Short mmCIF file of C-alpha atoms in Angstrom, two decimals:
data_model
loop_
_atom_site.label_atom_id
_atom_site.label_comp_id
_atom_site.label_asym_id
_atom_site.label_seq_id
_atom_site.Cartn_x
_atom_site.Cartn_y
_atom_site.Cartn_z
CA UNK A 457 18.90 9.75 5.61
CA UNK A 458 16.33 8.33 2.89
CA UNK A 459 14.38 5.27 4.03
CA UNK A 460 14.86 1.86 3.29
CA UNK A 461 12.76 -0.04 0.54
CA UNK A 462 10.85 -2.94 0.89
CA UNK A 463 9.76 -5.01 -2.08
CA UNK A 464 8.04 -8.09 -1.66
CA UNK A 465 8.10 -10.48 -4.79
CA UNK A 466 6.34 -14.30 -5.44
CA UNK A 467 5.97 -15.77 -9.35
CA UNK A 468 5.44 -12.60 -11.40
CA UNK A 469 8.09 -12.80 -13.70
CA UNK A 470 7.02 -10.22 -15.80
CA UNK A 471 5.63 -7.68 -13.46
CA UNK A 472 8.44 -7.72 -10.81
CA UNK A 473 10.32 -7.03 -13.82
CA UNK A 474 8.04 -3.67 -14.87
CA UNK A 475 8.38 -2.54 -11.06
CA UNK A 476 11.75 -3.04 -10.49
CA UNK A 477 12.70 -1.22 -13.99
CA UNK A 478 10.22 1.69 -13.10
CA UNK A 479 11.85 2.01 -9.09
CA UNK A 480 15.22 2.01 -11.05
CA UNK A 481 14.20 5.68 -12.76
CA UNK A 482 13.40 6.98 -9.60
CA UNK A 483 15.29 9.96 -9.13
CA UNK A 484 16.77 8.97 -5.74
CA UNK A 485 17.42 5.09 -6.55
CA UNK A 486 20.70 5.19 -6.67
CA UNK A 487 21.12 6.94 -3.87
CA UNK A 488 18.54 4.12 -2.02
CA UNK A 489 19.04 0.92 -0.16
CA UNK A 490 16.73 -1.89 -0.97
CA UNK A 491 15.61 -4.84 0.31
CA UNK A 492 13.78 -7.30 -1.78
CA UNK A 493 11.85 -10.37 0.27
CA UNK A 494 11.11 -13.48 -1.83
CA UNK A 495 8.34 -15.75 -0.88
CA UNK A 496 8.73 -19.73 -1.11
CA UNK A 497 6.17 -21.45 -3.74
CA UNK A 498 3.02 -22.60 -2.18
CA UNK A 499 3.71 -25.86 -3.98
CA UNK A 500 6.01 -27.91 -6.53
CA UNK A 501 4.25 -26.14 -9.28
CA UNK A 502 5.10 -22.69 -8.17
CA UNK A 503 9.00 -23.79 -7.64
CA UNK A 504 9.40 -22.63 -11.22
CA UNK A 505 8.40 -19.25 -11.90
CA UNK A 506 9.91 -18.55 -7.85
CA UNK A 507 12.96 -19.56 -9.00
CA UNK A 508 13.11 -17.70 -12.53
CA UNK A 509 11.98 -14.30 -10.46
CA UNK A 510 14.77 -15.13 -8.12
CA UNK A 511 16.90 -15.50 -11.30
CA UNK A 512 16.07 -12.26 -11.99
CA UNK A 513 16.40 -10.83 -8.65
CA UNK A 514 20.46 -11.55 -8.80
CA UNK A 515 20.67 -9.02 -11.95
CA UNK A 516 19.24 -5.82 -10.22
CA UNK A 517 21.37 -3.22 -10.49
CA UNK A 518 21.28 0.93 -9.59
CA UNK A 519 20.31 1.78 -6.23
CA UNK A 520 23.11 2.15 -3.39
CA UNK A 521 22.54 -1.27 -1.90
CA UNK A 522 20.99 -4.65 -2.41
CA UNK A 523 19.78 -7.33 -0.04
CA UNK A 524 17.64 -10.17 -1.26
CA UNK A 525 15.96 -12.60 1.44
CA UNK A 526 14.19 -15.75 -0.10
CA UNK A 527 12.15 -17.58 2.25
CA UNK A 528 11.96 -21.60 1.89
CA UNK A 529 8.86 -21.20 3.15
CA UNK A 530 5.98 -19.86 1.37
CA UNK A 531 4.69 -17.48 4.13
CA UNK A 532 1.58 -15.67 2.06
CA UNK A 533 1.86 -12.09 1.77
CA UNK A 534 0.51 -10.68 4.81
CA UNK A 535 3.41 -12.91 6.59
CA UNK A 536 5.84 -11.71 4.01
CA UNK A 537 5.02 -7.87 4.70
CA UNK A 538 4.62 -7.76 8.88
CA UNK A 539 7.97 -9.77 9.18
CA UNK A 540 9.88 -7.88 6.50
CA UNK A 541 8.98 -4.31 7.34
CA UNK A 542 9.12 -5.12 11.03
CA UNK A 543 12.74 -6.86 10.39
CA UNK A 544 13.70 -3.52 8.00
CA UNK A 545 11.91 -0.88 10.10
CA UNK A 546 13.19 -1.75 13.31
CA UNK A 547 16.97 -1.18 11.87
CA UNK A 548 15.94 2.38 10.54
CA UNK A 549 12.80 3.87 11.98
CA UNK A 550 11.22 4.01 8.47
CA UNK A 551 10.62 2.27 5.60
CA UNK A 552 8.69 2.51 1.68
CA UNK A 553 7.25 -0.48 0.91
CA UNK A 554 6.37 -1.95 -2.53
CA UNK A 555 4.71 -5.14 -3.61
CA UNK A 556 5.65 -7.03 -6.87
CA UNK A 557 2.58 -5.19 -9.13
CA UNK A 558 3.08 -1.76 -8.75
CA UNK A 559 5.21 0.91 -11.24
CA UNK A 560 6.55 4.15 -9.55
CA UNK A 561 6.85 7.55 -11.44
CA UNK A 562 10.11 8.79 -11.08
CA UNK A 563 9.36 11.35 -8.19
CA UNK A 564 7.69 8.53 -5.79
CA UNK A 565 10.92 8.19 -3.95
CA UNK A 566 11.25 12.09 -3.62
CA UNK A 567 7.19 12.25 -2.79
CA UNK A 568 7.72 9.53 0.02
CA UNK A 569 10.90 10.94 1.34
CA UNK A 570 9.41 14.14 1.49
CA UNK A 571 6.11 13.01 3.42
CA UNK A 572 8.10 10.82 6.12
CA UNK A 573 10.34 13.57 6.96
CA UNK A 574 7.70 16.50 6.81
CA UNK A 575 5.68 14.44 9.43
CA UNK A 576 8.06 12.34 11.39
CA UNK A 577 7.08 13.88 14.68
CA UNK A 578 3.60 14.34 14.24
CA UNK A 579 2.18 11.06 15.96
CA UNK A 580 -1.22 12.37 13.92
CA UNK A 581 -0.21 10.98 10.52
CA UNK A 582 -0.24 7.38 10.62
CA UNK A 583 1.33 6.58 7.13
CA UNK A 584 1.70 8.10 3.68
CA UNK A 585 0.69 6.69 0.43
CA UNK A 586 1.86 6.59 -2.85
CA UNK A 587 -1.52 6.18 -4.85
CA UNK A 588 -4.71 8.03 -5.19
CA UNK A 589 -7.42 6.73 -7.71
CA UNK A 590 -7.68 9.71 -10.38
CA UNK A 591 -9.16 12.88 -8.29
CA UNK A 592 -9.52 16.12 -9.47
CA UNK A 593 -7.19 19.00 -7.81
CA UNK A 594 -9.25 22.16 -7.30
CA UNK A 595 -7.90 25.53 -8.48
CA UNK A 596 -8.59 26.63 -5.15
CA UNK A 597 -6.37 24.07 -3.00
CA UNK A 598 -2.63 24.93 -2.30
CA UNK A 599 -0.95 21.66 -0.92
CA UNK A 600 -0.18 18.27 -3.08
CA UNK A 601 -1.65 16.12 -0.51
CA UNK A 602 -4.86 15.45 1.09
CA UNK A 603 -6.24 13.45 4.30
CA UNK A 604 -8.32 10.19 5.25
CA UNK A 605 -8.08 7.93 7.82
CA UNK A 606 -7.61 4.84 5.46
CA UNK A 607 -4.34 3.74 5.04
CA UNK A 608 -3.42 2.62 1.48
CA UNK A 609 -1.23 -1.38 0.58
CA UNK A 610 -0.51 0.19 -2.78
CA UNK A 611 3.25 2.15 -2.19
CA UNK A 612 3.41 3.60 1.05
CA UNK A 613 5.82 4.57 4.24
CA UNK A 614 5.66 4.15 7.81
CA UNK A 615 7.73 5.03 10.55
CA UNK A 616 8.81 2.19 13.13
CA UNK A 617 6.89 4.06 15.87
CA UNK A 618 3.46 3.66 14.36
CA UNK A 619 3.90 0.17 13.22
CA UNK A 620 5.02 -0.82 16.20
CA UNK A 621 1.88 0.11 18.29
CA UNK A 622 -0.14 -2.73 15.79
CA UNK A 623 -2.03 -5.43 17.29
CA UNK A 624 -1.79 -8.32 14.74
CA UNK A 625 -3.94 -10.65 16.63
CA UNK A 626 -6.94 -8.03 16.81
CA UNK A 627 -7.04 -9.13 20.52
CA UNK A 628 -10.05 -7.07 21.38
CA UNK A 629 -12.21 -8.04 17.96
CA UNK A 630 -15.30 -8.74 20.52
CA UNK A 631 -15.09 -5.89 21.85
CA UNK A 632 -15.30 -4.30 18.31
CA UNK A 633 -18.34 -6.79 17.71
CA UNK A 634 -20.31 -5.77 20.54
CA UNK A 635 -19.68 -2.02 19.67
CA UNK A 636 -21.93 -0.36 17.53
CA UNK A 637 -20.30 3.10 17.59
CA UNK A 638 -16.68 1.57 16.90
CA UNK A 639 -18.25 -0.25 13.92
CA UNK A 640 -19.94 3.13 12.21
CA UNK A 641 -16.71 4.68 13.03
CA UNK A 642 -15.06 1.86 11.30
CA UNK A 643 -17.33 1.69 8.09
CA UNK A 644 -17.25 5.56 7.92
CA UNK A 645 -14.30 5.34 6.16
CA UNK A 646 -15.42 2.59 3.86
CA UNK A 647 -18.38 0.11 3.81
CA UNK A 648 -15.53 -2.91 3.03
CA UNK A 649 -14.02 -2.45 5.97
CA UNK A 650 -16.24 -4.20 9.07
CA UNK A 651 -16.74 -7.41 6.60
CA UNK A 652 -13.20 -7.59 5.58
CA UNK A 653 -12.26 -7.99 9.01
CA UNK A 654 -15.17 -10.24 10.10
CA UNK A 655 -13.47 -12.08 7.31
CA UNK A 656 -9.83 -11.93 8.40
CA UNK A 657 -10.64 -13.19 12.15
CA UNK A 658 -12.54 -15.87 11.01
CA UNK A 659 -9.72 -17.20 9.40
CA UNK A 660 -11.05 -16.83 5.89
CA UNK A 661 -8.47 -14.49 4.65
CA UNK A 662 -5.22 -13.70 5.77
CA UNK A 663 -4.89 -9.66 5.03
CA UNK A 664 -2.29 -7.53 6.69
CA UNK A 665 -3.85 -4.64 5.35
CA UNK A 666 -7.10 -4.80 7.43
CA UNK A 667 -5.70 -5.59 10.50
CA UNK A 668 -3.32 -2.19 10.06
CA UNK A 669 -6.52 -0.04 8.80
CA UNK A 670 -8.40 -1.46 12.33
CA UNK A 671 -6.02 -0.44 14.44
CA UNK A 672 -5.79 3.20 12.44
CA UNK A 673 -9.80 3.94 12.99
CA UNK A 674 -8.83 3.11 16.49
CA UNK A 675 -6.47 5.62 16.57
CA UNK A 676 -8.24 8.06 14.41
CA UNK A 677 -4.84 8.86 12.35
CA UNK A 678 -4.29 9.82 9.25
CA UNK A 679 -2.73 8.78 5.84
CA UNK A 680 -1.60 11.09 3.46
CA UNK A 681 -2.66 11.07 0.06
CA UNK A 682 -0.65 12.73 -3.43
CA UNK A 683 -3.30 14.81 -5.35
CA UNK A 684 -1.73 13.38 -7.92
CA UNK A 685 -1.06 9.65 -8.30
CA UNK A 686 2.59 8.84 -8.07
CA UNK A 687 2.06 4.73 -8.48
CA UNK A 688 -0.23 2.78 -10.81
CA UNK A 689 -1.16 -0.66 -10.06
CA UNK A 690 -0.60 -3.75 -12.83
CA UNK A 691 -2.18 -6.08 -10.79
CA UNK A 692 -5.71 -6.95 -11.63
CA UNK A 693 -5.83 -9.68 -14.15
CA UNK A 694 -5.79 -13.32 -13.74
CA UNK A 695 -2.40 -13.78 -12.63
CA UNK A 696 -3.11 -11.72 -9.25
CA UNK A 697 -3.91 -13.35 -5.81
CA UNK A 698 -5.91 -10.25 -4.87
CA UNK A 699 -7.36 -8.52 -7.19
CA UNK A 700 -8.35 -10.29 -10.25
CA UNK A 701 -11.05 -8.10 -11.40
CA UNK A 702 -11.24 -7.50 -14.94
CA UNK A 703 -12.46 -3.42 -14.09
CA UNK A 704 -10.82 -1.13 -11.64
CA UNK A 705 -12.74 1.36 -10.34
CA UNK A 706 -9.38 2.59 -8.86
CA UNK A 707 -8.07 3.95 -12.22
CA UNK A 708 -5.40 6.47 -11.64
CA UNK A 709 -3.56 8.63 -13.97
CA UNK A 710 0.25 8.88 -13.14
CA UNK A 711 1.81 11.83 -12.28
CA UNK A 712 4.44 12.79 -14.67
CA UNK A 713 5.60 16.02 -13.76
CA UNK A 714 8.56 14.78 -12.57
CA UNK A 715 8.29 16.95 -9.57
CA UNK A 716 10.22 16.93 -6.42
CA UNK A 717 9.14 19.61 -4.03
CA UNK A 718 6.06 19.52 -2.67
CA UNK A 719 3.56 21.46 -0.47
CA UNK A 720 2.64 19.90 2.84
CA UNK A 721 0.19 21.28 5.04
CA UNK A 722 0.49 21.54 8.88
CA UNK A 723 -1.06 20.68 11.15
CA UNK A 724 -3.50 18.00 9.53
CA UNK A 725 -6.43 19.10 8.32
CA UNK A 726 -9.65 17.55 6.30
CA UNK A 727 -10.63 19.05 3.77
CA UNK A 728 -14.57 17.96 3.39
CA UNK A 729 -14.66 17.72 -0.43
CA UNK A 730 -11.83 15.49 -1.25
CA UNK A 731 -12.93 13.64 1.80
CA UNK A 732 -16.44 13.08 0.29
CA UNK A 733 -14.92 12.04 -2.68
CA UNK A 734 -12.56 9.47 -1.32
CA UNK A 735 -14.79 7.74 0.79
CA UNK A 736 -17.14 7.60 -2.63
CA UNK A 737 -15.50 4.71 -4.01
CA UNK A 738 -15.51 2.55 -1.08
CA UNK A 739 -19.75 3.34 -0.69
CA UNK A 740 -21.37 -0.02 -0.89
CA UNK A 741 -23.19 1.06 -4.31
CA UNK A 742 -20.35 2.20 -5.93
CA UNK A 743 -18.69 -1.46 -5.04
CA UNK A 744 -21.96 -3.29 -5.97
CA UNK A 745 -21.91 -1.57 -9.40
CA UNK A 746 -18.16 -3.28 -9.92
CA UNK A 747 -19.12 -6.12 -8.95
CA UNK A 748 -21.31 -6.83 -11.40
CA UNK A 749 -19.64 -5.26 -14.00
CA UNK A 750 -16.84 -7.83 -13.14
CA UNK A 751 -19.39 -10.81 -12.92
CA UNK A 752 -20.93 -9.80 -15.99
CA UNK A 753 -18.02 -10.09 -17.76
CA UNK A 754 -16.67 -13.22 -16.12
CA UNK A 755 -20.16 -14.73 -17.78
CA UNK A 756 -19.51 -13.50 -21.04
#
């Protein structure tokens, strides 16, 4: 059985539009159930472009089934994504999950599919991602995917048994904070990581995403990655709520080989030199440099 989709939608007319039209060319849409969860405005201003979304929303068309869910409520994202794909992945042990900026080549469904059912049993792989930032394949390398422990918010699929085990309250974050070794082991993987969660427990943010990537360097699991991109995100720009910077250093050039079959490797293993290069752009210079790109520009 092919798993579930999740899309989560707000007040992005425009660009819930270019996703949904993009997920409607996947090859196995039609053959796909989806679920799309609306979030409530945050205020009387937002009421407006909710409701014209949610408009829109009513009008989808081509997969096998559609469910919409509109909260009155406006519950953030990271609310919007742990009680959605908890709701959805507790009815059918696995879900692909979308957010309201990101556009799909055609074979994402097939590449997701794939990955979920090629690892299912092997409690090793945490989650499987969609995206890679552009990254050379080397002549040398059989298999379409590669390995981190970092799991990726931009398109990716999880399998009820792996969510499940997530602590969403970080109940042992002082434990973490008196750790040394569980903080390398943490930043290893990027030097964002310790300060984004410093920031989410003391209340300054409220990220989903960290909280799940915690409680992955915990376990030491691993995401896959495509060699090739298979989503590109339209997100960054003013409109955003996340990522509003004006230069991505997460370009990514999609894959448009419309391909369908794809090489897996087992078991899991790391290969060093894609490794070195992934954890490359989360190195504390390589964010410095974008940040001041972005600054500079925001000046001028």
């Amino acid at each position: 059985m092919l798993a579930p989709i999740c899309l989560f939608v707000y007040n992005r007319l425009a660009k819930t539009k270019q996703t949904v039209e993009a997920l409607q060319k996947n090859f196995l849409a039609n053959k796909s159930d989806l679920f799309v969860f609306s979030d409530g405005p945050k205020n009387e201003a937002a009421k407006s472009n909710v409701n014209e979304v949610r408009s829109y929303l009513g009008t989808i068309t081509g997969f096998k089934s559609i469910v919409i869910y509109e909260s009155e409520n406006n519950k953030g994202l990271a609310n919007s994504i742990i009680d959605g794909v908890t709701l959805i992945v507790s009815k059918y042990d696995k879900v692909i999950v979308l957010e309201d900026d990101l556009i799909t080549v055609p074979g994402f469904l097939d590449f997701m599919n794939a990955g979920l059912d090629f690892y299912t049993d092997d409690p090793n792989v945490f989650s499987i991602s969609g995206f890679v930032f552009d990254i050379k394949k080397r002549k040398d390398y059989e298999y379409d995917v590669f390995f981190t422990k970092r799991h990726c918010s931009w398109g990716w699929a999880i399998w009820k048994d792996r969510w499940s085990e997530i602590d969403w309250s970080v109940s042992d974050y002082w434990e973490f904070k008196k750790n040394r070794a569980l903080q390398h082991q943490f930043k290893d993987i990027g030097a964002d990581l310790v300060k984004a969660l410093n920031k989410q427990q003391r209340g300054e943010t409220n990220s989903w995403a960290i909280r799940c990537n915690y409680h992955q360097s915990k376990k030491q699991t691993y995401t896959v990655y495509p060699i090739k991109s298979k989503v590109i995100n339209i997100g960054f720009g003013d409109d955003a709520t996340h990522t509003r910077q004006r230069f991505n250093k997460y370009k990514a050039t999609p894959d448009l080989s419309e391909k369908v079959v794809f090489n897996f490797p087992y078991p899991v293993f790391v290969d060093p030199d894609y490794l070195r290069r992934f954890k490359r752009k989360y190195s504390f210079w390589v964010s410095v440099y974008y940040y001041i790109l972005n600054k500079i520009c925001g000046i001028f």
